[in-house]
Short mmCIF file of C-alpha atoms in Angstrom, two decimals:
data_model
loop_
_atom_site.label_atom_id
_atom_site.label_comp_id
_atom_site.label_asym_id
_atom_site.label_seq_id
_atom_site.Cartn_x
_atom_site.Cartn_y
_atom_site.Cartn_z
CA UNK A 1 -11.16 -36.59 -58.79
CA UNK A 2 -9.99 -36.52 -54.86
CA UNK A 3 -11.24 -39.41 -54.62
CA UNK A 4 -9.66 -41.38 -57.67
CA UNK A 5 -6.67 -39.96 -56.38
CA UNK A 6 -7.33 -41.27 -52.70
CA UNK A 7 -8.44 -44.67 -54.16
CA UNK A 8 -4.92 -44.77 -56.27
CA UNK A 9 -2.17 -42.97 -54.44
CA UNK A 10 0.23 -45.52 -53.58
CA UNK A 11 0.36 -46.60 -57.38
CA UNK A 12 0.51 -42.85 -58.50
CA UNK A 13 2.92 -42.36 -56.20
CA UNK A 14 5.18 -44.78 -57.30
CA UNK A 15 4.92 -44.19 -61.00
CA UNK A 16 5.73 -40.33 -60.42
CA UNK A 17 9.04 -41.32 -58.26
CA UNK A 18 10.18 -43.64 -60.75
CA UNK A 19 9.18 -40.70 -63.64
CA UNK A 20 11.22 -37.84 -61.89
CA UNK A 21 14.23 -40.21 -61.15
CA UNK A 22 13.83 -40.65 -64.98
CA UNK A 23 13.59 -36.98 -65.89
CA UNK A 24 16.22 -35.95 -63.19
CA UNK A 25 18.64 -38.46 -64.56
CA UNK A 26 18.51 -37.51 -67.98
CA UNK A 27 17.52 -34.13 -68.37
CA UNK A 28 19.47 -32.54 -65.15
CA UNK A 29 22.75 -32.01 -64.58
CA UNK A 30 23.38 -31.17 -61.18
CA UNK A 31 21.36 -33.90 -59.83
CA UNK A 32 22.42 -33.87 -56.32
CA UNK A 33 20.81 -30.79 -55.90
CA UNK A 34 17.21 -32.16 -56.26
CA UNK A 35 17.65 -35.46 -54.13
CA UNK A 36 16.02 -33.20 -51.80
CA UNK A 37 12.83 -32.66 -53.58
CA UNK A 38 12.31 -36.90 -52.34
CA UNK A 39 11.59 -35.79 -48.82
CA UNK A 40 8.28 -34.43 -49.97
CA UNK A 41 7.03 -37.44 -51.68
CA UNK A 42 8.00 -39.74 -48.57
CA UNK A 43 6.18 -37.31 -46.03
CA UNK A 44 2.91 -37.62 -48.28
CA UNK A 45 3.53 -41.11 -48.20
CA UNK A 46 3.86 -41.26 -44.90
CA UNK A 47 0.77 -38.68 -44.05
CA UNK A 48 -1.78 -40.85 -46.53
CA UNK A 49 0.10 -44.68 -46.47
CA UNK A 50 1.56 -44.74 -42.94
CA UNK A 51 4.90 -46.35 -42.04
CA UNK A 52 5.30 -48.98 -43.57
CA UNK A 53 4.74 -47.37 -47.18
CA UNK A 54 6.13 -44.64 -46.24
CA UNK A 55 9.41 -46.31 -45.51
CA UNK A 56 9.28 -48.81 -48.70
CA UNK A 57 8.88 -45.51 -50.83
CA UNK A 58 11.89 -44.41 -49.21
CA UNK A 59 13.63 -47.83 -49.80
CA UNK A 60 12.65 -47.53 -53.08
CA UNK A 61 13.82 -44.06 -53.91
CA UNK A 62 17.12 -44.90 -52.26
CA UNK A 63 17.49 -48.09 -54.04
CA UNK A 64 16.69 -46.42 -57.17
CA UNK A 65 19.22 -43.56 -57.32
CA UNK A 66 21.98 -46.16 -56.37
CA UNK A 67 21.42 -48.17 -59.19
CA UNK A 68 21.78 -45.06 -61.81
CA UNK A 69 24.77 -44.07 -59.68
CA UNK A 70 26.22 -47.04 -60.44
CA UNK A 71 25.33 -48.07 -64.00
CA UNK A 72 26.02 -44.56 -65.48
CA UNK A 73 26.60 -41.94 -62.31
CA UNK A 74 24.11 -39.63 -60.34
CA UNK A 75 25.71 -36.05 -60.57
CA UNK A 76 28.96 -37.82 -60.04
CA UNK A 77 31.52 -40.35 -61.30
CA UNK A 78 29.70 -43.70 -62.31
CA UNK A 79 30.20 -46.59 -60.11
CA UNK A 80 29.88 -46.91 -55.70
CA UNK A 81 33.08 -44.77 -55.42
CA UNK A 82 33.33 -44.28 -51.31
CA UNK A 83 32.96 -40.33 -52.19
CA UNK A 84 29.36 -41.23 -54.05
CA UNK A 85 28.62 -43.79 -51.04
CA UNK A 86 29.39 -40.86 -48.16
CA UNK A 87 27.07 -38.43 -50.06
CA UNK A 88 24.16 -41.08 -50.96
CA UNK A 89 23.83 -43.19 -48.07
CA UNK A 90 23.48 -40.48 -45.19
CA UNK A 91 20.87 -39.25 -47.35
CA UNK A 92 19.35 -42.24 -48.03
CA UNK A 93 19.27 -43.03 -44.19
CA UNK A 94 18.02 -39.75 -43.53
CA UNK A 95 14.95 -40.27 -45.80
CA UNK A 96 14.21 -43.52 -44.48
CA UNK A 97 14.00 -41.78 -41.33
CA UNK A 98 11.58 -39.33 -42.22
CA UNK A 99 9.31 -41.98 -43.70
CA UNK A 100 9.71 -43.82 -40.40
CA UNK A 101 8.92 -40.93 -38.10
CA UNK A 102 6.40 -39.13 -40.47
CA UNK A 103 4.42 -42.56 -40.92
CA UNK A 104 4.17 -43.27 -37.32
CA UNK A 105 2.88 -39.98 -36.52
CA UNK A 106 0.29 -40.27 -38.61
CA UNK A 107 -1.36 -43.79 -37.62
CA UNK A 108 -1.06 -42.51 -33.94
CA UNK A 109 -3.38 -39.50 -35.09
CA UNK A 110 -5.45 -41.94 -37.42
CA UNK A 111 -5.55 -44.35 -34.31
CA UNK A 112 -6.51 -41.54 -32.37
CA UNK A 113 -8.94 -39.83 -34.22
CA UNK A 114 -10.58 -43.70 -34.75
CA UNK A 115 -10.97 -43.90 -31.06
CA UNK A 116 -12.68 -40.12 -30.90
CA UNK A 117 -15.00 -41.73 -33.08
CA UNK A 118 -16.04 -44.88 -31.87
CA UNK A 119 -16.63 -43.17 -28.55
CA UNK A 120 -19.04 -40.80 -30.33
CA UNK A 121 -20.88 -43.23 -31.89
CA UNK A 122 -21.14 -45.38 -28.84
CA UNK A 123 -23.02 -42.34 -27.41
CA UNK A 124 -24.56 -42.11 -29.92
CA UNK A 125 -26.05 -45.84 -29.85
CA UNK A 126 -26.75 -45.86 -26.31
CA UNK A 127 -28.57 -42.62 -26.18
CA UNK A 128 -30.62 -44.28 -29.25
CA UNK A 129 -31.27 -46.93 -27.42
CA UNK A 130 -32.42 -45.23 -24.64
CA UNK A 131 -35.21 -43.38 -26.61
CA UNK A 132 -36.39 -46.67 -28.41
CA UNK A 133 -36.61 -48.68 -25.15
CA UNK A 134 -39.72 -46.00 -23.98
CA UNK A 135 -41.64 -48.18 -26.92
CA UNK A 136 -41.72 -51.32 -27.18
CA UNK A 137 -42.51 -52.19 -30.61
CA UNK A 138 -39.48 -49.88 -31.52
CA UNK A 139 -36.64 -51.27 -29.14
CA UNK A 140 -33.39 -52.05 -31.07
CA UNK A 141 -35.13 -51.25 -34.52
CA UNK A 142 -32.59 -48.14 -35.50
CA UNK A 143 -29.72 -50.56 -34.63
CA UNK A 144 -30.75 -53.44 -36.66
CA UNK A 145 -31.45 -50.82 -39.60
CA UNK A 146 -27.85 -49.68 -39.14
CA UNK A 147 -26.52 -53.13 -39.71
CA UNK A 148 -29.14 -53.96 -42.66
CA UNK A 149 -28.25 -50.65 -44.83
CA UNK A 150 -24.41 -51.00 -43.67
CA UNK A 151 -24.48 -54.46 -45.27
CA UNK A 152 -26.69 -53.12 -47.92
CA UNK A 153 -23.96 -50.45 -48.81
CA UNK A 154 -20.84 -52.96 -48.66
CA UNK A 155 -23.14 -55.08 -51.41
CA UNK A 156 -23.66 -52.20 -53.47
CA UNK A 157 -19.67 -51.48 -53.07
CA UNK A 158 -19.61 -47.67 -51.57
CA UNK A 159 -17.07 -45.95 -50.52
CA UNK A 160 -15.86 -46.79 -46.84
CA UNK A 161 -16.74 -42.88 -45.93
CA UNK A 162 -20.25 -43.02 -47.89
CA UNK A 163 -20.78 -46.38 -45.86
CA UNK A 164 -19.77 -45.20 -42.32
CA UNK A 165 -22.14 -42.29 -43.03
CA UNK A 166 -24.59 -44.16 -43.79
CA UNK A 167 -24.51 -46.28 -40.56
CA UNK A 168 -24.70 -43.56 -38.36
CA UNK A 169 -27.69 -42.32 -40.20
CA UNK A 170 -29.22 -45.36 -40.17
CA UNK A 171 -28.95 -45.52 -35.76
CA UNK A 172 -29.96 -42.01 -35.60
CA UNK A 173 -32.43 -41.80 -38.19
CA UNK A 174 -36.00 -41.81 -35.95
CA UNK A 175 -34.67 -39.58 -33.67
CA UNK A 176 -33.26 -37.13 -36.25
CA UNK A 177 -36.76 -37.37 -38.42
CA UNK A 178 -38.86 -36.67 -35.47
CA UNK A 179 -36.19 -33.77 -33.71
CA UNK A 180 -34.60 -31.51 -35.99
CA UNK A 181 -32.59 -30.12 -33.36
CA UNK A 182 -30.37 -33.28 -33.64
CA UNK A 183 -29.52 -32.18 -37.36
CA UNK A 184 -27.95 -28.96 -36.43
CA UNK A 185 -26.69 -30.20 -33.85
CA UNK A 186 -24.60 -33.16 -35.75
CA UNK A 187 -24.06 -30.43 -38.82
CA UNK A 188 -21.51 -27.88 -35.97
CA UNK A 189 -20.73 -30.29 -33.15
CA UNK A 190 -17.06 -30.58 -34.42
CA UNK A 191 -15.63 -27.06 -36.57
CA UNK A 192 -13.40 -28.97 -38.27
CA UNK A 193 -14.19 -30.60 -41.42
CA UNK A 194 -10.78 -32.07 -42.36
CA UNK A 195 -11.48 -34.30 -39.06
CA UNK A 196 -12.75 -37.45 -39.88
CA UNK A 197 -15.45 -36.94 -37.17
CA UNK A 198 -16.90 -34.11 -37.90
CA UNK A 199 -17.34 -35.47 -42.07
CA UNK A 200 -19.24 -38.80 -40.41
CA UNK A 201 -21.40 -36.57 -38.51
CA UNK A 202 -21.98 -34.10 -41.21
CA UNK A 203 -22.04 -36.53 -44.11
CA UNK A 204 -25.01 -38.65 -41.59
CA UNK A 205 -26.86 -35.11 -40.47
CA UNK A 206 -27.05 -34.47 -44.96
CA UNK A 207 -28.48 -38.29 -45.22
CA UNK A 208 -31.16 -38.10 -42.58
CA UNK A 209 -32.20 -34.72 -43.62
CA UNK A 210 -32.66 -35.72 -47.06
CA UNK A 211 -34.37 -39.10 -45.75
CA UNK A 212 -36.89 -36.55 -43.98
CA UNK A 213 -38.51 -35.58 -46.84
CA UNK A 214 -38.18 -38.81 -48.79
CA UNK A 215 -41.70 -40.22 -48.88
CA UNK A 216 -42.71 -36.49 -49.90
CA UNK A 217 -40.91 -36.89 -53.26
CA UNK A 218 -41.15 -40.80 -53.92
CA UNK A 219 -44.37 -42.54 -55.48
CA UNK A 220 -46.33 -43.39 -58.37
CA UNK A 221 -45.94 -40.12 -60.43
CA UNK A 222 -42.30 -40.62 -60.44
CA UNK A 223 -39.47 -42.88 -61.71
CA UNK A 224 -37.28 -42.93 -58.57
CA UNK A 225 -33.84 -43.57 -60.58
CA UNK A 226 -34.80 -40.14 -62.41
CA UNK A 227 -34.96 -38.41 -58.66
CA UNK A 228 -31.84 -36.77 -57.65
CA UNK A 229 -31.26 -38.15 -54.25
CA UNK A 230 -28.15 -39.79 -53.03
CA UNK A 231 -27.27 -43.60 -53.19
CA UNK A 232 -27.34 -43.69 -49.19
CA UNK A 233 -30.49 -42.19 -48.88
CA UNK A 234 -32.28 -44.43 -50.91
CA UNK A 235 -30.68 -47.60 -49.04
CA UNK A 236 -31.93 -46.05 -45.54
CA UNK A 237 -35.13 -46.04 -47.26
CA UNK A 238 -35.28 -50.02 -48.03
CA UNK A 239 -33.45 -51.20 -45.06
CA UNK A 240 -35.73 -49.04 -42.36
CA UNK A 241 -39.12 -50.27 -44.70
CA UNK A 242 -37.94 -53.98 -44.11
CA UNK A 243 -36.94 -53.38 -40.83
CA UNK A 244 -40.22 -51.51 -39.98
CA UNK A 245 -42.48 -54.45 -41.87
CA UNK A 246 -41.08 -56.70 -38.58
CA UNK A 247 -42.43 -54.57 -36.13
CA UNK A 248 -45.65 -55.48 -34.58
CA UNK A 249 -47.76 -52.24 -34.21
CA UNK A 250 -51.09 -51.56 -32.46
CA UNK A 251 -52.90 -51.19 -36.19
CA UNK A 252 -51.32 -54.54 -37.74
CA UNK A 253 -49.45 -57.51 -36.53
CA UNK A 254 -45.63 -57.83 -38.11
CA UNK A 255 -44.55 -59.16 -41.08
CA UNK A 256 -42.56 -62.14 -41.47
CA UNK A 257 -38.73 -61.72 -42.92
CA UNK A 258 -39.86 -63.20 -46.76
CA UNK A 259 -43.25 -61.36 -46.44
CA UNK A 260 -41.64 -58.14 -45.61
CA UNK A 261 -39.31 -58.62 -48.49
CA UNK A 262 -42.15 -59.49 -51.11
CA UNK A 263 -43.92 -56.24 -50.06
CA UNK A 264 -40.21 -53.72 -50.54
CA UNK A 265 -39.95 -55.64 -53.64
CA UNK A 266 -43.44 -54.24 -54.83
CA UNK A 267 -42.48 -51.05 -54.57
CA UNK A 268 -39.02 -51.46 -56.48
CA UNK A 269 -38.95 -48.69 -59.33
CA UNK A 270 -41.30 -46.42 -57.82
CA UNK A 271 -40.96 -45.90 -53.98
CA UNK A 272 -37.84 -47.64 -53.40
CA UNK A 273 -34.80 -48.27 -55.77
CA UNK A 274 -34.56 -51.59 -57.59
CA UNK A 275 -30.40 -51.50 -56.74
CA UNK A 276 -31.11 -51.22 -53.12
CA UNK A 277 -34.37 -53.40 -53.37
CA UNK A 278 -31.55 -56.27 -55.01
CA UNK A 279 -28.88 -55.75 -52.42
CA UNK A 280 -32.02 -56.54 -49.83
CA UNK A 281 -32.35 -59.41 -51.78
CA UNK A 282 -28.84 -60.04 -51.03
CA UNK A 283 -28.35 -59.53 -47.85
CA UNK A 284 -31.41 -60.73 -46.69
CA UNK A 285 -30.63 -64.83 -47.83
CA UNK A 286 -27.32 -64.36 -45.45
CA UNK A 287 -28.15 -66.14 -41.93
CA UNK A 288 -26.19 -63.46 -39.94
CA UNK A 289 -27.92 -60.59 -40.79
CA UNK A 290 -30.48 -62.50 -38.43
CA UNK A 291 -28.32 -62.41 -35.77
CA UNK A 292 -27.91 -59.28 -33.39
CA UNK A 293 -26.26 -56.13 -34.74
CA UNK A 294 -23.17 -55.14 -33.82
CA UNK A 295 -21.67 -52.06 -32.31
CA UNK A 296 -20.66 -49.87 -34.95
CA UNK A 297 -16.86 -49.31 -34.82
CA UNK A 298 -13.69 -47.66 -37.37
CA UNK A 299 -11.58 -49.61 -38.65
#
């Protein structure tokens, strides 16, 4: 439901201005006294749209409760009288203003709170990096795995928060298999879970824990799309399979791209999921997933 409502505010919004204009129109009678009540929806507008929504709702609103003034009168005589215009348009400005002011402040905290978390994730990829370069065969693999599944995700058409949490367990996902400590330390290293951060490291420390254990739960005896694991989890698996398939090691030499995607697509329905097993399928036919991966980054 939150997230319907995320997905859809600006529409919702709008249709439940335009319904309480309605209802305060017709069923009130002392209608200036609830022109008020419009600050709230242009704050929320402001807090979840920024600015520039914020400040067309207030347009809107404004807009709105002129025309009724002056078709058929707001809580006073019909028609832009200058008494009507003295008491509508300082209002009017006023809310504007507050759209304005309220939408501003919050892209400076979204802007903000994007740059907290690009810096944590940069530290994050470098001290990945670090630990893969002490192996050869495994230099640059958990980067390349978090471009794979993030591509993987877009194709399967998560959300943006499911997808961001997926690429950051994707980069930390050998380290956080193979160190536990990592977990708990992702799962408290920010206290507050309304802060973007601390949901991408959270929502990450769930996937890789769950990824832990996945090999105990897949295989033969078991039809995977009956198993009760999360979408994300189940593209880690896939994309760090394919990924892994490259890899020379000292018991077998590496697969090639198509030969590492023939053998993930042998195990589609029983280890691995067939709808991340076809988004590999995908993805893997695009020429730039070839190319080197990207530093992850908000947008």
């Amino acid at each position: 439901m939150q997230r319907f409502l995320l997905k859809y505010f600006e529409r919702i919004l709008v249709l439940l201005l335009v319904a309480s204009l309605l209802v305060i129109n017709r069923l009130i009678d002392q209608k200036l006294a609830f022109l008020s009540f419009y600050y709230l929806p242009v704050i929320l507008a402001g807090f979840f749209g920024g600015r520039r929504f914020a400040v067309g709702s207030a347009v809107f609103i404004a807009a709105l409760t002129l025309f009724f003034q002056a078709i058929e009168g707001f809580g006073m005589e019909a028609g832009l009288t200058p008494d009507s215009m003295l008491t509508l348009v300082p209002w009017a400005g006023f809310l504007i203003l507050t759209g304005y002011v309220v939408g501003g402040l919050a892209e400076q905290r979204a802007a903000r709170l994007a740059d907290l978390k690009n810096a944590y994730l940069a530290t994050l990829e470098m001290l990945t990096f670090h630990i893969e370069s002490t192996e050869r065969h495994q230099e640059g693999h958990s980067t390349r795995v978090a471009q794979l599944a993030g591509e993987m995700g877009a194709e399967l058409k998560l959300p943006e928060s499911e997808l961001e949490n997926l690429r950051i367990a994707a980069l930390l996902h050998e380290v956080g298999i193979a160190d536990h400590r990592l977990l708990r330390l992702l799962s408290r290293s920010v206290t507050d879970e309304t802060v973007a951060v601390a949901r991408a490291l959270r929502g990450a420390a769930e996937i890789i824990a769950e990824y832990s254990h996945y090999y105990e739960i897949v295989g033969d005896d078991w039809d995977i799309e009956a198993l009760p694991m999360a979408t994300p989890v189940k593209v880690l698996a896939v994309a760090d399979a394919f990924e892994t398939l490259q890899m020379a090691t000292p018991v077998r030499p590496a697969f090639t791209r198509w030969s590492a995607l023939e053998e993930v697509e042998k195990g589609a329905g029983r280890t691995f999921a067939r709808e991340a097993v076809r988004a590999l399928r995908v993805v893997a036919g695009r020429p730039e997933v070839a190319a080197p991966a990207k530093a992850l980054k908000v947008v």
